[in-house]
mmCIF file of C-alpha atoms in Angstrom:
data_model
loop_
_atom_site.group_PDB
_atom_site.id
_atom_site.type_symbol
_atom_site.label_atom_id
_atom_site.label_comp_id
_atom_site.label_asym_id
_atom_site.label_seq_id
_atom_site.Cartn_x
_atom_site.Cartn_y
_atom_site.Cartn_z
ATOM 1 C CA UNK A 1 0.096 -152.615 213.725
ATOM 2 C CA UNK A 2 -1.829 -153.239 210.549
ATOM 3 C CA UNK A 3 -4.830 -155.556 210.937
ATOM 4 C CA UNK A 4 -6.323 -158.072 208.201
ATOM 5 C CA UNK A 5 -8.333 -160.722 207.642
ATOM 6 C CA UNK A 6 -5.726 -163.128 205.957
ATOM 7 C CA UNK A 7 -5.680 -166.867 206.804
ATOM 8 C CA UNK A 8 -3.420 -168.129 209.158
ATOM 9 C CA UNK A 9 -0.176 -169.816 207.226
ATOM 10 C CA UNK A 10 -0.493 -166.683 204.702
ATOM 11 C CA UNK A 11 2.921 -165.054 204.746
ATOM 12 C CA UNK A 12 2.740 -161.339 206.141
ATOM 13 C CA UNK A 13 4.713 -160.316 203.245
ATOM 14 C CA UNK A 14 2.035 -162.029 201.151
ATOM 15 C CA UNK A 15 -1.128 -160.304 202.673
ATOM 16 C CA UNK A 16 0.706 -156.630 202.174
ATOM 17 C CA UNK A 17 1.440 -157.608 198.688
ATOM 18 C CA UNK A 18 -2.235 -158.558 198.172
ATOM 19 C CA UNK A 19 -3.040 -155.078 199.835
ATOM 20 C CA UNK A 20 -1.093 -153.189 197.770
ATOM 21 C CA UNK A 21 -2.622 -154.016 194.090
ATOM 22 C CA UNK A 22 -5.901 -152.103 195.133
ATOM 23 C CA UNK A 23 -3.428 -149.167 195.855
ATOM 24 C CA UNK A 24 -1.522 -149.340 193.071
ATOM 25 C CA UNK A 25 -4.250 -149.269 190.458
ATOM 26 C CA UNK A 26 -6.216 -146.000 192.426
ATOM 27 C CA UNK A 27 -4.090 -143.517 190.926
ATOM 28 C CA UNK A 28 -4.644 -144.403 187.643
ATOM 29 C CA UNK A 29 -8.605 -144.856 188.203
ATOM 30 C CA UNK A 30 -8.662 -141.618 189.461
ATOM 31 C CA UNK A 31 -7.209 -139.965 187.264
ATOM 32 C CA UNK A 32 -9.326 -141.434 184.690
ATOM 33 C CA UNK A 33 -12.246 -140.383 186.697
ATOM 34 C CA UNK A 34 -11.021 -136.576 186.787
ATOM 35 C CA UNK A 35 -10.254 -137.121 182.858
ATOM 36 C CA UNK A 36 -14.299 -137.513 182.146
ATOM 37 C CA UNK A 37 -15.266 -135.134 184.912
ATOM 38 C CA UNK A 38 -14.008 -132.549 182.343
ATOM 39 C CA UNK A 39 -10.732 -131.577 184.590
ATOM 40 C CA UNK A 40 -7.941 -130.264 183.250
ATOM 41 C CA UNK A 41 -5.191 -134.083 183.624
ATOM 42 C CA UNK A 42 -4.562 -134.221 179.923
ATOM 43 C CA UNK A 43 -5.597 -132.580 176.462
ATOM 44 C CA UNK A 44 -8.773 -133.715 175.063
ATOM 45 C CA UNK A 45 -11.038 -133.224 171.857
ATOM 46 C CA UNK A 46 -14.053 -131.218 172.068
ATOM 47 C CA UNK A 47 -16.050 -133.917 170.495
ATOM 48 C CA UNK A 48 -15.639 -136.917 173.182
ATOM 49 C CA UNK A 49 -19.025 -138.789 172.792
ATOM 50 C CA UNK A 50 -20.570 -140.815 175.901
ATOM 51 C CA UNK A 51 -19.629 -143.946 175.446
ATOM 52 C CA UNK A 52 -15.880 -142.890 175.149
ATOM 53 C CA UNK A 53 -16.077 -141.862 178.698
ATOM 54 C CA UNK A 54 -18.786 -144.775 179.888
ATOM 55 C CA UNK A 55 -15.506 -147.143 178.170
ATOM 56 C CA UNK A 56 -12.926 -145.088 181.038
ATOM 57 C CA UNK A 57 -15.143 -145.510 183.322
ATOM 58 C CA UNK A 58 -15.754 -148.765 182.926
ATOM 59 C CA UNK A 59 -12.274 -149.490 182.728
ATOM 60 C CA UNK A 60 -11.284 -147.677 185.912
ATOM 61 C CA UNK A 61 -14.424 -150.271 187.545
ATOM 62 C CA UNK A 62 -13.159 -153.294 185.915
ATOM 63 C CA UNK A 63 -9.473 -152.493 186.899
ATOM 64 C CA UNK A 64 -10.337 -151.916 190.305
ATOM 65 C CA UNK A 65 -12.078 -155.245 191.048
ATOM 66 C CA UNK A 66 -9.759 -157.360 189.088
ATOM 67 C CA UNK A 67 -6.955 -155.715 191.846
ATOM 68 C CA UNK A 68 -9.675 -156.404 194.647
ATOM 69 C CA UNK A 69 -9.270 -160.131 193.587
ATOM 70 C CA UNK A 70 -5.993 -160.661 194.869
ATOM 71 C CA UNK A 71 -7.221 -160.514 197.855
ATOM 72 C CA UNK A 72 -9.077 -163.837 197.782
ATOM 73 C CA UNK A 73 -5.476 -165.238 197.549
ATOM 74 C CA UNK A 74 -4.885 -164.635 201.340
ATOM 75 C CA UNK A 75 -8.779 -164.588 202.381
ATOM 76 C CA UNK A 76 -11.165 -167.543 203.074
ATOM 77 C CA UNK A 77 -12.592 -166.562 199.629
ATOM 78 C CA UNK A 78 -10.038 -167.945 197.826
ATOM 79 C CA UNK A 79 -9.828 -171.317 199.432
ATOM 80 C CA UNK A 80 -13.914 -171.758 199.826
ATOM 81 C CA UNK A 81 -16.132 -170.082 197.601
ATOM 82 C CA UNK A 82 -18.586 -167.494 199.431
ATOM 83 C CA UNK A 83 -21.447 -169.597 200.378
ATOM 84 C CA UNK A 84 -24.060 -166.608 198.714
ATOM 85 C CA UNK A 85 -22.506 -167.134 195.109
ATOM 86 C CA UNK A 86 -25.243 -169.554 193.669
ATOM 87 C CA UNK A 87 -24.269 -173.141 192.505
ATOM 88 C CA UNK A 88 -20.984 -172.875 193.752
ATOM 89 C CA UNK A 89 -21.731 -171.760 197.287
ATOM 90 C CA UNK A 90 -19.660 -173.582 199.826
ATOM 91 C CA UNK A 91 -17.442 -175.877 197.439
ATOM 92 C CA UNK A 92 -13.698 -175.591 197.660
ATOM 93 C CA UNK A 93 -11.539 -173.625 195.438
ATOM 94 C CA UNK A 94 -8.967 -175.480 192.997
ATOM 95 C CA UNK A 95 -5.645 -174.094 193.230
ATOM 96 C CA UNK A 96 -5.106 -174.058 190.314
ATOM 97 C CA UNK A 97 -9.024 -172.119 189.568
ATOM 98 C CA UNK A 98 -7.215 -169.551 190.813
ATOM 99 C CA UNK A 99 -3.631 -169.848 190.253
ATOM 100 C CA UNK A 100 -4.155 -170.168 186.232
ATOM 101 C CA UNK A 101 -6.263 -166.964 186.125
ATOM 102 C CA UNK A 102 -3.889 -164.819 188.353
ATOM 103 C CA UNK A 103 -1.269 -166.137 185.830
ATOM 104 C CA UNK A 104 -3.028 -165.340 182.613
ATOM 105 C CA UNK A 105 -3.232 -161.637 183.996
ATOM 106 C CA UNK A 106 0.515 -161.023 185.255
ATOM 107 C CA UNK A 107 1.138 -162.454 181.820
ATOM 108 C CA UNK A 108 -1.423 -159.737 180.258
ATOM 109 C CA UNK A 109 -0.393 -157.108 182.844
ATOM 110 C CA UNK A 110 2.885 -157.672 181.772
ATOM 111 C CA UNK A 111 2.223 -157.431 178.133
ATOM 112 C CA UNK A 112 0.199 -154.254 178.846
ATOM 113 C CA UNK A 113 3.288 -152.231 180.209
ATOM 114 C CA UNK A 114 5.608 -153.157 177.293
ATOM 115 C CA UNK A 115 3.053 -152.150 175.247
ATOM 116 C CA UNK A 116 2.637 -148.832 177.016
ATOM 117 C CA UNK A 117 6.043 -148.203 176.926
ATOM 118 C CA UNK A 118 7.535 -149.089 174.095
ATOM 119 C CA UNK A 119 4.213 -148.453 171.665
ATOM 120 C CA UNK A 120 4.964 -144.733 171.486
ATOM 121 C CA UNK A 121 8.581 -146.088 169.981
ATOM 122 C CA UNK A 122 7.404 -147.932 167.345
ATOM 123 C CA UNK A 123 4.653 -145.302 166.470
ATOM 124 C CA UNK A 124 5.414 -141.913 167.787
ATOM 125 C CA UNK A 125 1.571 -140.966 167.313
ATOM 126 C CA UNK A 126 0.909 -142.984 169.877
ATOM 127 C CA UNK A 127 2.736 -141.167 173.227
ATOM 128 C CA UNK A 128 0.859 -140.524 175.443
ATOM 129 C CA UNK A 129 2.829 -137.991 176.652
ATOM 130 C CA UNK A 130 0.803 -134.902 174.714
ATOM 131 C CA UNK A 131 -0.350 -132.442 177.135
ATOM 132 C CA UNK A 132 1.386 -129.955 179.304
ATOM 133 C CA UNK A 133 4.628 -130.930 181.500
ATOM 134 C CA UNK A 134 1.894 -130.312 184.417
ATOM 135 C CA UNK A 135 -0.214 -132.732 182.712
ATOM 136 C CA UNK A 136 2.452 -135.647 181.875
ATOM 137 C CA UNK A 137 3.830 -135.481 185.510
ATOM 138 C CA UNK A 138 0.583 -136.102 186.439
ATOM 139 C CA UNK A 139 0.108 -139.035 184.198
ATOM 140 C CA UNK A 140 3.446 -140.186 184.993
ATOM 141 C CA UNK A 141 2.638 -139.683 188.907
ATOM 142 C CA UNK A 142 -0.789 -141.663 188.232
ATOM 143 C CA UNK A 143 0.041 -144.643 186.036
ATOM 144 C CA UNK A 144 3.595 -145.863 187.148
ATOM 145 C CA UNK A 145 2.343 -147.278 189.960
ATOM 146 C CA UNK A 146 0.850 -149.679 187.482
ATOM 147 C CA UNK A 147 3.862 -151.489 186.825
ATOM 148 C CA UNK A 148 3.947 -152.574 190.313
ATOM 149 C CA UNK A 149 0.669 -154.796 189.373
ATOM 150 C CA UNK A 150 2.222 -157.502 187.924
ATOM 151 C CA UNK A 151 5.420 -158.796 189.963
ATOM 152 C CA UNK A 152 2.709 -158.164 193.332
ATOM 153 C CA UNK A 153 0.221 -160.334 192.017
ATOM 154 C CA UNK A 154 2.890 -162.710 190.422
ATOM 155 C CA UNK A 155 4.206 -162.442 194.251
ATOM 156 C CA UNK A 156 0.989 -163.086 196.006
ATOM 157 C CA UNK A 157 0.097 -166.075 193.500
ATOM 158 C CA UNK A 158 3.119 -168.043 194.019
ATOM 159 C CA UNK A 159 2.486 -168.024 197.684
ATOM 160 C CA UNK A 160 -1.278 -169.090 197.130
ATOM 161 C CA UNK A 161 0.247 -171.975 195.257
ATOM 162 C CA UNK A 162 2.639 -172.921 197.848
ATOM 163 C CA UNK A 163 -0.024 -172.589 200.600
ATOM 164 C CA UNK A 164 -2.533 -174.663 198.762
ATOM 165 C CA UNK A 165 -0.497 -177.440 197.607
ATOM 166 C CA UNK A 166 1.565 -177.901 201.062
ATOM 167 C CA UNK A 167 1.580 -181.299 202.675
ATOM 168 C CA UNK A 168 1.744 -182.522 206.215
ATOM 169 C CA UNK A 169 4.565 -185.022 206.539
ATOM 170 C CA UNK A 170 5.351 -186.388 209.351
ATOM 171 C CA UNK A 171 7.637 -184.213 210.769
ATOM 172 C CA UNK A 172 5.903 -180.713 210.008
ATOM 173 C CA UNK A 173 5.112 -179.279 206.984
ATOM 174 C CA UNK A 174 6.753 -179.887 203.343
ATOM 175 C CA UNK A 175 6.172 -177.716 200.318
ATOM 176 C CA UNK A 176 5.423 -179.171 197.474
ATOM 177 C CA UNK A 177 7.540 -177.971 194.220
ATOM 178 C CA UNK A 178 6.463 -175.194 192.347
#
């Protein structure tokens, strides 16, 4: 049986969810990573300065922990802010501080796929599908696990909200309306 460290009154379906956006953005960050190691994932120019790759990398990084953040939606860091963050050590966590933000990026996630996919459409310069059919299985195999991202965290925010905002009536617990 799985272990985590989710709150109690987090649905189980909720804390996989939440565990599954790290995993579903690793592909893609490793491939990127294998892209500036110099292996052979897709064609490249000769000429690829070092801030093109430090820009991959850095995207790979920032990807990564914005996925990592989903899990404060079933962990004590989402509901209390970690008491070594400076300032804000300690204080409690507006749902919507966090609900907002999660919803701004399924909303840009979101935007980012239709982009990807229908960009090479509208100018065919822009596929991405350019190297070898080794190379764009590859791709393929690495980045559609990407367009899980945005219906998980969608997923996982809605039942942050509904967690947050409950209410203790007086005979058990009501949700309040999303």
């Amino acid at each position: 049986m799985l272990k985590t460290n989710a709150l109690p009154g987090v649905p189980r379906w909720a804390v996989l969810a939440a565990h599954a956006v790290p995993l579903v953005t690793l592909p893609s960050g490793l491939w990127r990573i294998a892209l500036v190691a110099g292996l052979p994932v897709a064609p490249r120019d000769g000429d690829v300065s070092f801030g093109e790759d430090l820009y991959v990398l850095s995207l790979t990084v920032v990807s990564e922990a914005l996925a990592l953040l989903t899990l404060g939606l079933v962990r004590s860091w989402g509901d209390v802010v970690p008491r070594w963050i400076p300032l804000l050590g300690g204080r409690r966590v507006r749902p919507l501080a966090a609900v907002v933000p999660a919803l701004l990026g399924v909303t840009a996630l979101t935007g980012l796929a239709v982009w990807f996919f229908c960009a090479p459409y509208v100018n065919p310069d822009q596929a991405i599908w350019q190297g070898t059919p080794a190379q764009d299985a590859l791709l393929a195999a690495c980045y559609l696990p990407l367009l899980a991202w945005p219906p998980l965290l969608a997923a996982v925010t809605v039942a942050y909200y509904r967690r947050r905002t409950a209410r203790n009536g007086a005979k058990g617990r009501t949700l309040a309306r999303v």
